[in-house]
Amino acid sequence: MKLFSIFSLFLILSGVTEANFAWDCTKSIGTCQNYRYAAKCGRMGRRRFTYDSNAKARPGCLTASGCSRNPCNSKNLKFFKFGNLCDEFPFASVQEGGRNAHLRCVNINENRSEGGQLRGFYRTIKNGDKFGITVKNYRRAQDLKGTEEFDPDEEDEFVLDEALETDDGEMHLVIADDPDGPISVGHEIWSESVNGTVRVIREIFE
Ligand SMILES: *[C@@H]1O[C@H](CO)[C@@H](O)[C@H](O)[C@H]1NC(C)=O
Ligand SMILES: *[C@@H]1O[C@H](CO)[C@@H](O)[C@H](O)[C@H]1NC(C)=O
């Protein structure tokens, strides 16, 4: 038996599951769309992210990513129409954020929705903890046009190879997890809609 499967077994037997965050795109379509382009353009893979609880580091992340230059405040830029707030993915609150982050102009309410969800989740983990991410209610992000040069062939960008169903009836796509222990049946995912975790009950392979 490989090491990682012994480890997974240990996690299941001990009732400990790794931290995962369900990102609900309903009120943060633009920021979900930003993830989608980051994944497409940045070749990010599916690795987990590392929580950086040091809020003082965030302005540094925002500077490194370019967001602190307020690129979304210029009405002359065509991206202004998406909103005047600069959003970055990976989030400024993870160690992987900063210089290589993908930026998108979004509406401030979307930033607030995403930020509120993350704050709730971060209360359940510690600085330096790694976590996986799933997205749910992402269909509208899929339909959103990203740029003037939107390519209709990209419509299916959000159809990844695997979807998960959780015990609250929601469908998720996995966008970040541990390649050695992918999010699967029995694993828990923190979800703002229940202010707690929901459990994966089914894996659906395309
Ligand atoms: C966007 O959300 C983040 C996370 O909640 C927050 O730190 C930041 O101040 C927000 N930006 C604005 C301009 O509200
Ligand atoms: C969510 O749960 C936490 C801890 O159990 C609690 O402190 C917080 O107030 C809850 N939030 C909401 C919106 O109910």
XYZ file of N, CA and C and ligand atoms in Angstrom:
646
model
N 0.854 -1.207 0.000
C 0.000 0.000 0.000
C 0.883 1.248 0.000
N 0.554 2.143 -0.849
C 1.371 3.360 -0.906
C 1.149 4.207 0.347
N 2.159 4.978 0.643
C 2.114 5.813 1.852
C 0.866 6.679 1.924
N 0.559 7.317 0.791
C -0.550 8.276 0.853
C -1.875 7.601 1.146
N -2.054 6.337 0.668
C -3.347 5.703 0.931
C -3.452 5.281 2.396
N -2.312 4.926 3.002
C -2.319 4.628 4.444
C -2.717 5.903 5.185
N -2.159 7.006 4.710
C -2.455 8.295 5.340
C -3.946 8.636 5.196
N -4.496 8.399 3.995
C -5.914 8.688 3.773
C -6.777 7.826 4.686
N -6.372 6.554 4.814
C -7.105 5.627 5.663
C -7.084 6.130 7.101
N -5.906 6.591 7.509
C -5.761 7.135 8.858
C -6.730 8.313 9.050
N -6.792 9.180 8.041
C -7.661 10.350 8.145
C -9.114 9.929 8.291
N -9.507 8.917 7.498
C -10.900 8.468 7.536
C -11.214 7.807 8.883
N -10.288 6.935 9.338
C -10.514 6.235 10.604
C -10.551 7.192 11.784
N -9.700 8.217 11.717
C -9.621 9.132 12.852
C -10.704 10.213 12.756
N -11.445 10.195 11.641
C -12.498 11.189 11.484
C -11.961 12.563 11.124
N -10.647 12.657 10.910
C -10.053 13.942 10.532
C -10.084 14.056 9.015
N -10.613 15.146 8.521
C -10.532 15.327 7.079
C -9.792 16.617 6.806
N -9.208 16.696 5.646
C -8.457 17.885 5.314
C -9.408 19.034 5.069
N -8.897 20.238 5.268
C -9.733 21.420 5.090
C -10.000 21.691 3.611
N -11.263 21.904 3.301
C -11.643 22.271 1.938
C -12.675 23.379 1.994
N -12.632 24.249 0.999
C -13.515 25.413 0.959
C -14.411 25.329 -0.272
N -15.744 25.411 -0.069
C -16.679 25.437 -1.203
C -16.957 26.896 -1.548
N -16.521 27.297 -2.688
C -16.657 28.683 -3.134
C -17.968 28.779 -3.909
N -18.935 29.486 -3.338
C -20.238 29.634 -3.992
C -20.177 30.838 -4.933
N -20.308 30.577 -6.225
C -20.152 31.638 -7.226
C -21.406 32.492 -7.399
N -22.515 32.118 -6.746
C -23.782 32.809 -6.999
C -23.641 34.334 -6.962
N -22.998 34.829 -5.888
C -22.873 36.285 -5.770
C -21.455 36.768 -6.045
N -20.645 35.912 -6.597
C -19.280 36.349 -6.922
C -18.867 35.773 -8.276
N -19.755 35.998 -9.249
C -19.516 35.462 -10.589
C -18.209 35.979 -11.197
N -17.966 37.282 -11.049
C -16.759 37.861 -11.661
C -15.487 37.285 -11.065
N -15.497 37.079 -9.748
C -14.276 36.560 -9.138
C -14.097 35.081 -9.505
N -15.209 34.356 -9.650
C -15.101 32.967 -10.123
C -14.566 32.937 -11.552
N -15.042 33.904 -12.324
C -14.568 33.997 -13.702
C -13.057 34.266 -13.717
N -12.618 35.061 -12.738
C -11.186 35.342 -12.643
C -10.411 34.051 -12.396
N -10.959 33.202 -11.533
C -10.298 31.912 -11.310
C -10.199 31.160 -12.633
N -11.323 31.184 -13.352
C -11.387 30.406 -14.589
C -10.282 30.835 -15.570
N -10.081 32.166 -15.671
C -9.035 32.637 -16.585
C -7.651 32.378 -16.012
N -7.542 32.484 -14.679
C -6.239 32.196 -14.065
C -5.844 30.758 -14.383
N -6.833 29.855 -14.282
C -6.551 28.442 -14.544
C -6.190 28.243 -16.006
N -6.914 28.942 -16.868
C -6.683 28.755 -18.293
C -5.341 29.340 -18.728
N -5.055 30.547 -18.235
C -3.874 31.255 -18.716
C -2.643 30.967 -17.881
N -2.860 30.602 -16.619
C -1.705 30.490 -15.729
C -1.219 29.075 -15.513
N -1.894 28.098 -16.111
C -1.495 26.695 -15.934
C -1.229 26.390 -14.462
N -2.237 26.612 -13.620
C -2.019 26.496 -12.187
C -2.072 25.076 -11.655
N -2.668 24.173 -12.390
C -2.802 22.823 -11.877
C -3.842 22.807 -10.767
N -3.849 21.725 -9.992
C -4.888 21.590 -8.970
C -4.312 21.585 -7.564
N -3.134 22.160 -7.374
C -2.511 22.108 -6.045
C -3.341 22.875 -5.011
N -3.113 22.531 -3.738
C -3.811 23.239 -2.667
C -3.163 24.588 -2.400
N -3.858 25.421 -1.637
C -3.327 26.721 -1.274
C -3.015 26.751 0.221
N -2.181 27.692 0.616
C -1.725 27.772 2.003
C -2.213 29.075 2.628
N -2.998 28.941 3.677
C -3.587 30.121 4.322
C -2.502 30.984 4.965
N -2.538 32.276 4.670
C -1.636 33.242 5.276
C -2.495 34.207 6.088
N -2.524 34.002 7.409
C -3.443 34.784 8.241
C -2.926 36.192 8.520
N -1.697 36.469 8.082
C -1.103 37.771 8.369
C -1.682 38.849 7.441
N -2.687 39.561 7.942
C -3.356 40.550 7.103
C -2.397 41.653 6.676
N -1.309 41.829 7.447
C -0.338 42.880 7.081
C 0.404 42.527 5.794
N 0.408 41.224 5.455
C 1.103 40.806 4.237
C 0.266 41.102 3.000
N -1.034 41.327 3.213
C -1.928 41.448 2.039
C -1.631 42.663 1.170
N -1.373 43.836 1.788
C -1.041 44.956 0.900
C 0.161 44.609 0.020
N 1.126 43.844 0.570
C 2.294 43.434 -0.212
C 1.883 42.554 -1.370
N 0.955 41.658 -1.115
C 0.435 40.791 -2.175
C -0.246 41.630 -3.236
N -1.030 42.604 -2.768
C -1.775 43.420 -3.724
C -0.825 44.258 -4.578
N 0.293 44.716 -3.952
C 1.285 45.475 -4.715
C 1.945 44.564 -5.737
N 2.349 43.368 -5.272
C 3.049 42.438 -6.161
C 2.162 42.017 -7.325
N 0.877 41.868 -7.062
C -0.009 41.392 -8.122
C -0.352 42.516 -9.102
N -0.230 43.765 -8.640
C -0.597 44.904 -9.489
C -1.905 45.539 -9.076
N -2.655 44.893 -8.185
C -3.962 45.424 -7.793
C -3.854 46.763 -7.067
N -2.755 46.977 -6.335
C -2.665 48.226 -5.568
C -2.516 49.445 -6.478
N -2.222 49.232 -7.752
C -2.158 50.370 -8.683
C -3.555 50.760 -9.183
N -4.566 50.103 -8.626
C -5.953 50.417 -8.975
C -6.230 50.427 -10.479
N -5.837 49.369 -11.156
C -6.021 49.354 -12.619
C -7.484 49.402 -13.032
N -8.391 49.136 -12.084
C -9.804 49.074 -12.459
C -10.507 50.420 -12.299
N -9.776 51.431 -11.839
C -10.421 52.719 -11.620
C -10.472 53.579 -12.880
N -9.823 53.157 -13.930
C -9.798 53.964 -15.143
C -10.988 53.645 -16.040
N -11.836 54.649 -16.219
C -13.013 54.459 -17.077
C -12.605 54.263 -18.529
N -11.347 54.598 -18.846
C -10.898 54.464 -20.228
C -10.552 53.031 -20.599
N -10.389 52.216 -19.573
C -10.056 50.828 -19.869
C -11.335 50.030 -20.079
N -11.344 49.189 -21.073
C -12.570 48.453 -21.376
C -12.973 47.523 -20.235
N -12.006 47.109 -19.412
C -12.329 46.189 -18.323
C -13.129 46.866 -17.217
N -13.168 48.188 -17.226
C -13.906 48.940 -16.220
C -15.364 48.502 -16.163
N -15.894 48.096 -17.318
C -17.319 47.732 -17.365
C -17.664 46.546 -16.458
N -16.663 45.754 -16.073
C -16.931 44.610 -15.195
C -17.018 45.028 -13.729
N -16.574 46.257 -13.434
C -16.561 46.720 -12.049
C -15.263 47.458 -11.791
N -15.223 48.241 -10.721
C -14.028 49.063 -10.513
C -13.136 48.565 -9.381
N -13.317 47.305 -9.017
C -12.477 46.758 -7.956
C -11.582 45.675 -8.534
N -10.329 45.699 -8.131
C -9.370 44.731 -8.665
C -9.396 43.457 -7.821
N -9.675 42.343 -8.467
C -9.724 41.050 -7.767
C -8.529 40.227 -8.224
N -7.963 39.458 -7.322
C -6.838 38.621 -7.720
C -7.051 37.162 -7.352
N -6.577 36.289 -8.199
C -6.564 34.859 -7.906
C -5.192 34.316 -8.265
N -4.491 33.569 -7.436
C -4.877 33.176 -6.075
C -5.171 34.377 -5.162
N -6.036 34.163 -4.170
C -6.420 35.208 -3.232
C -5.190 35.816 -2.548
N -5.314 37.093 -2.141
C -4.214 37.743 -1.423
C -3.966 37.072 -0.070
N -4.944 36.305 0.432
C -4.827 35.686 1.754
C -4.179 34.299 1.722
N -3.561 33.931 0.608
C -2.821 32.661 0.569
C -1.377 32.942 0.189
N -0.482 32.060 0.664
C 0.943 32.273 0.379
C 1.236 32.266 -1.113
N 0.397 31.580 -1.889
C 0.627 31.475 -3.330
C 0.172 32.727 -4.078
N -0.478 33.675 -3.370
C -0.945 34.898 -4.026
C 0.210 35.842 -4.310
N -0.097 36.997 -4.902
C 0.940 38.000 -5.131
C 1.383 38.094 -6.571
N 2.704 38.006 -6.757
C 3.312 38.376 -8.039
C 2.666 37.698 -9.257
N 2.365 36.418 -9.151
C 1.850 35.722 -10.333
C 0.329 35.660 -10.387
N -0.320 36.427 -9.518
C -1.784 36.355 -9.478
C -2.393 36.867 -10.780
N -3.554 36.345 -11.082
C -4.314 36.747 -12.253
C -5.318 37.787 -11.793
N -5.432 38.907 -12.512
C -6.281 40.006 -12.068
C -7.520 40.152 -12.935
N -8.581 40.636 -12.311
C -9.794 40.930 -13.061
C -10.542 42.041 -12.339
N -11.179 42.927 -13.113
C -11.986 43.979 -12.504
C -13.355 43.397 -12.196
N -13.810 43.584 -10.955
C -15.107 43.036 -10.559
C -15.919 44.093 -9.823
N -17.189 43.810 -9.655
C -18.087 44.629 -8.871
C -17.763 44.423 -7.389
N -17.831 45.498 -6.605
C -17.413 45.400 -5.201
C -18.234 44.368 -4.418
N -19.502 44.177 -4.768
C -20.323 43.199 -4.038
C -19.812 41.778 -4.222
N -19.209 41.531 -5.376
C -18.664 40.192 -5.617
C -17.464 39.958 -4.722
N -16.652 41.007 -4.593
C -15.505 40.896 -3.694
C -15.984 40.658 -2.268
N -17.073 41.338 -1.902
C -17.578 41.181 -0.536
C -18.116 39.781 -0.310
N -18.805 39.229 -1.297
C -19.346 37.881 -1.151
C -18.208 36.882 -0.988
N -17.215 36.998 -1.885
C -16.085 36.073 -1.820
C -15.340 36.252 -0.493
N -15.118 37.513 -0.101
C -14.387 37.796 1.131
C -15.132 37.269 2.346
N -16.461 37.430 2.361
C -17.261 36.961 3.492
C -17.198 35.454 3.610
N -17.273 34.776 2.476
C -17.206 33.307 2.505
C -15.854 32.851 3.037
N -14.799 33.499 2.540
C -13.458 33.095 2.967
C -13.250 33.355 4.456
N -13.759 34.488 4.938
C -13.589 34.802 6.367
C -14.219 33.720 7.242
N -15.424 33.274 6.844
C -16.103 32.225 7.600
C -15.274 30.950 7.622
N -14.737 30.609 6.466
C -13.933 29.382 6.354
C -12.631 29.501 7.146
N -11.975 30.648 7.043
C -10.672 30.815 7.704
C -10.777 30.689 9.225
N -11.986 30.950 9.769
C -12.156 30.781 11.219
C -11.960 29.328 11.637
N -12.065 28.402 10.644
C -11.991 26.974 10.988
C -10.593 26.388 10.768
N -9.648 27.202 10.251
C -8.295 26.668 10.021
C -7.255 27.604 10.640
N -5.995 27.179 10.592
C -4.925 27.968 11.204
C -3.961 28.482 10.134
N -3.204 29.513 10.509
C -2.167 30.046 9.634
C -1.258 28.906 9.146
N -0.988 28.878 7.847
C -0.078 27.856 7.303
C -0.777 26.567 6.902
N -2.058 26.415 7.262
C -2.788 25.214 6.844
C -3.017 25.239 5.335
N -2.926 24.062 4.746
C -3.231 23.945 3.317
C -4.702 23.592 3.165
N -5.309 24.081 2.091
C -6.718 23.732 1.881
C -7.028 23.581 0.399
N -8.048 22.753 0.131
C -8.527 22.558 -1.229
C -9.715 23.486 -1.485
N -10.086 23.632 -2.738
C -11.214 24.505 -3.095
C -12.107 23.804 -4.119
N -13.417 23.909 -3.901
C -14.356 23.499 -4.949
C -15.187 24.732 -5.307
N -15.767 24.742 -6.497
C -16.698 25.820 -6.847
C -18.084 25.211 -7.041
N -19.106 25.980 -6.644
C -20.481 25.548 -6.911
C -21.269 26.731 -7.447
N -22.370 26.437 -8.120
C -23.175 27.473 -8.784
C -22.329 28.328 -9.721
N -21.567 27.652 -10.538
C -20.595 28.307 -11.409
C -21.110 28.489 -12.837
N -22.346 28.007 -13.128
C -22.806 28.029 -14.527
C -22.786 29.417 -15.137
N -23.212 30.406 -14.342
C -23.249 31.752 -14.922
C -21.847 32.267 -15.219
N -20.888 31.875 -14.421
C -19.506 32.300 -14.679
C -19.052 31.708 -16.006
N -19.564 30.536 -16.272
C -19.205 29.871 -17.515
C -19.755 30.640 -18.719
N -20.944 31.239 -18.543
C -21.576 31.922 -19.659
C -21.078 33.355 -19.838
N -20.478 33.916 -18.775
C -20.017 35.304 -18.831
C -18.957 35.487 -19.904
N -19.053 36.592 -20.596
C -17.999 36.879 -21.548
C -16.847 37.555 -20.806
N -15.647 37.062 -21.009
C -14.507 37.580 -20.256
C -13.875 38.796 -20.878
N -13.724 38.805 -22.175
C -13.067 39.929 -22.843
C -13.813 40.197 -24.137
N -13.437 41.285 -24.790
C -14.030 41.615 -26.087
C -13.784 40.478 -27.076
N -12.643 39.839 -26.914
C -12.255 38.804 -27.877
C -12.696 37.429 -27.391
N -13.779 37.400 -26.649
C -14.235 36.127 -26.092
C -14.378 35.064 -27.174
N -13.880 33.908 -26.882
C -13.923 32.810 -27.832
C -14.991 31.807 -27.384
N -16.063 31.655 -28.174
C -17.148 30.761 -27.755
C -16.676 29.332 -27.498
N -15.559 28.968 -28.100
C -15.052 27.617 -27.882
C -14.611 27.407 -26.440
N -14.453 28.522 -25.704
C -13.999 28.398 -24.315
C -15.166 28.147 -23.371
N -16.371 28.097 -23.908
C -17.560 27.945 -23.059
C -17.451 26.792 -22.072
N -16.815 25.741 -22.506
C -16.797 24.551 -21.650
C -15.614 24.525 -20.697
N -14.995 25.701 -20.510
C -13.778 25.731 -19.693
C -13.995 25.224 -18.267
N -15.222 25.414 -17.756
C -15.492 25.023 -16.381
C -15.861 23.550 -16.255
N -16.035 22.887 -17.394
C -16.361 21.472 -17.312
C -15.060 20.702 -17.111
N -14.723 20.497 -15.878
C -13.502 19.763 -15.572
C -13.853 18.288 -15.629
N -12.895 17.432 -15.378
C -13.165 16.017 -15.603
C -13.931 15.349 -14.478
N -14.135 16.056 -13.365
C -14.772 15.389 -12.244
C -15.652 16.354 -11.461
N -16.867 15.930 -11.142
C -17.748 16.736 -10.306
C -18.065 15.938 -9.046
N -18.416 16.644 -7.983
C -18.747 15.991 -6.718
C -20.139 16.402 -6.281
N -20.854 15.472 -5.667
C -22.125 15.836 -5.056
C -21.965 15.736 -3.548
N -22.497 16.737 -2.822
C -22.391 16.711 -1.364
C -23.758 16.433 -0.756
N -23.781 16.110 0.544
C -25.021 15.644 1.173
C -26.088 16.730 1.326
N -25.775 17.967 0.914
C -26.796 19.019 0.891
C -27.380 19.162 -0.518
N -27.022 18.218 -1.428
C -27.587 18.221 -2.768
C -26.875 19.132 -3.754
N -25.767 19.761 -3.325
C -25.050 20.680 -4.219
C -24.036 19.918 -5.076
N -23.770 20.466 -6.288
C -22.736 19.912 -7.155
C -21.521 20.830 -7.100
N -20.342 20.233 -7.069
C -19.104 21.009 -6.980
C -18.134 20.559 -8.069
N -17.312 21.496 -8.505
C -16.160 21.124 -9.313
C -14.937 21.369 -8.455
N -13.999 20.450 -8.506
C -12.781 20.608 -7.707
C -11.799 21.474 -8.482
N -11.339 22.561 -7.856
C -10.340 23.379 -8.562
C -8.981 23.334 -7.855
N -8.942 22.891 -6.616
C -7.654 22.775 -5.931
C -7.765 21.661 -4.900
N -6.872 20.690 -4.986
C -6.802 19.675 -3.936
C -5.441 19.010 -3.974
N -5.257 18.036 -3.120
C -3.965 17.383 -2.997
C -3.905 16.226 -3.994
N -2.980 16.265 -4.953
C -2.910 15.184 -5.943
C -2.739 13.817 -5.275
N -2.116 13.774 -4.089
C -1.906 12.502 -3.391
C -3.108 12.071 -2.565
N -4.108 12.958 -2.437
C -5.302 12.605 -1.667
C -6.447 13.471 -2.124
N -6.885 13.263 -3.386
C -7.923 14.122 -3.977
C -9.205 14.127 -3.141
N -9.950 15.214 -3.224
C -11.222 15.292 -2.513
C -12.131 14.202 -3.077
N -12.655 13.335 -2.195
C -13.465 12.206 -2.670
C -14.535 11.872 -1.636
N -15.269 10.789 -1.900
C -16.396 10.414 -1.036
C -15.955 10.326 0.431
N -16.745 10.935 1.308
C -16.431 10.916 2.731
C -15.714 12.177 3.200
N -15.079 12.893 2.256
C -14.368 14.116 2.643
C -15.366 15.241 2.927
N -14.914 16.205 3.732
C -15.785 17.310 4.101
C -15.337 18.603 3.460
N -16.302 19.436 3.148
C -16.025 20.719 2.501
C -16.785 21.800 3.264
N -16.080 22.827 3.703
C -16.743 23.921 4.423
C -17.585 24.738 3.444
N -18.823 25.004 3.835
C -19.729 25.731 2.951
C -20.454 26.820 3.736
N -20.438 28.046 3.210
C -21.073 29.157 3.920
C -22.573 28.910 4.107
N -23.209 28.210 3.168
C -24.660 28.029 3.241
C -25.083 27.249 4.487
N -24.181 26.420 5.034
C -24.510 25.722 6.282
C -23.624 26.202 7.431
N -22.722 27.153 7.134
C -21.744 27.637 8.127
C -21.088 26.453 8.822
N -20.663 25.521 8.013
C -20.027 24.304 8.530
C -19.673 23.419 7.346
N -19.413 22.146 7.624
C -18.992 21.295 6.513
C -20.126 20.425 5.976
N -20.048 20.154 4.695
C -20.931 19.195 4.042
C -20.034 18.039 3.594
N -20.631 16.883 3.385
C -19.842 15.682 3.100
C -20.034 15.242 1.649
N -18.953 14.827 1.033
C -19.027 14.339 -0.348
C -19.680 12.963 -0.341
N -20.759 12.793 -1.147
C -21.430 11.491 -1.188
C -21.277 10.785 -2.539
N -20.847 11.546 -3.578
C -20.785 10.914 -4.893
C -19.749 11.628 -5.741
N -19.049 10.845 -6.560
C -18.116 11.436 -7.513
C -18.642 11.124 -8.899
N -18.689 12.140 -9.737
C -19.222 11.947 -11.082
C -18.127 12.244 -12.086
N -17.728 11.237 -12.818
C -16.668 11.425 -13.798
C -17.284 11.657 -15.154
N -16.783 12.644 -15.853
C -17.345 12.962 -17.174
C -16.976 11.847 -18.149
C -12.117 42.927 -1.019
O -12.246 41.817 -0.122
C -11.087 41.582 0.681
C -11.353 40.324 1.470
O -12.480 40.447 2.253
C -10.826 42.774 1.583
O -9.633 42.564 2.339
C -10.669 44.003 0.725
O -10.544 45.124 1.565
C -11.874 44.181 -0.194
N -11.647 45.332 -1.048
C -12.458 46.368 -1.030
C -12.037 47.520 -1.854
O -13.511 46.359 -0.398
C -20.774 30.437 12.038
O -20.234 29.600 13.042
C -19.284 30.241 13.862
C -18.622 29.218 14.776
O -19.455 28.147 15.036
C -19.948 31.353 14.610
O -19.021 32.018 15.441
C -20.519 32.353 13.612
O -21.224 33.372 14.273
C -21.448 31.644 12.640
N -21.800 32.586 11.583
C -23.057 32.743 11.177
C -23.265 33.714 10.074
O -23.994 32.133 11.680
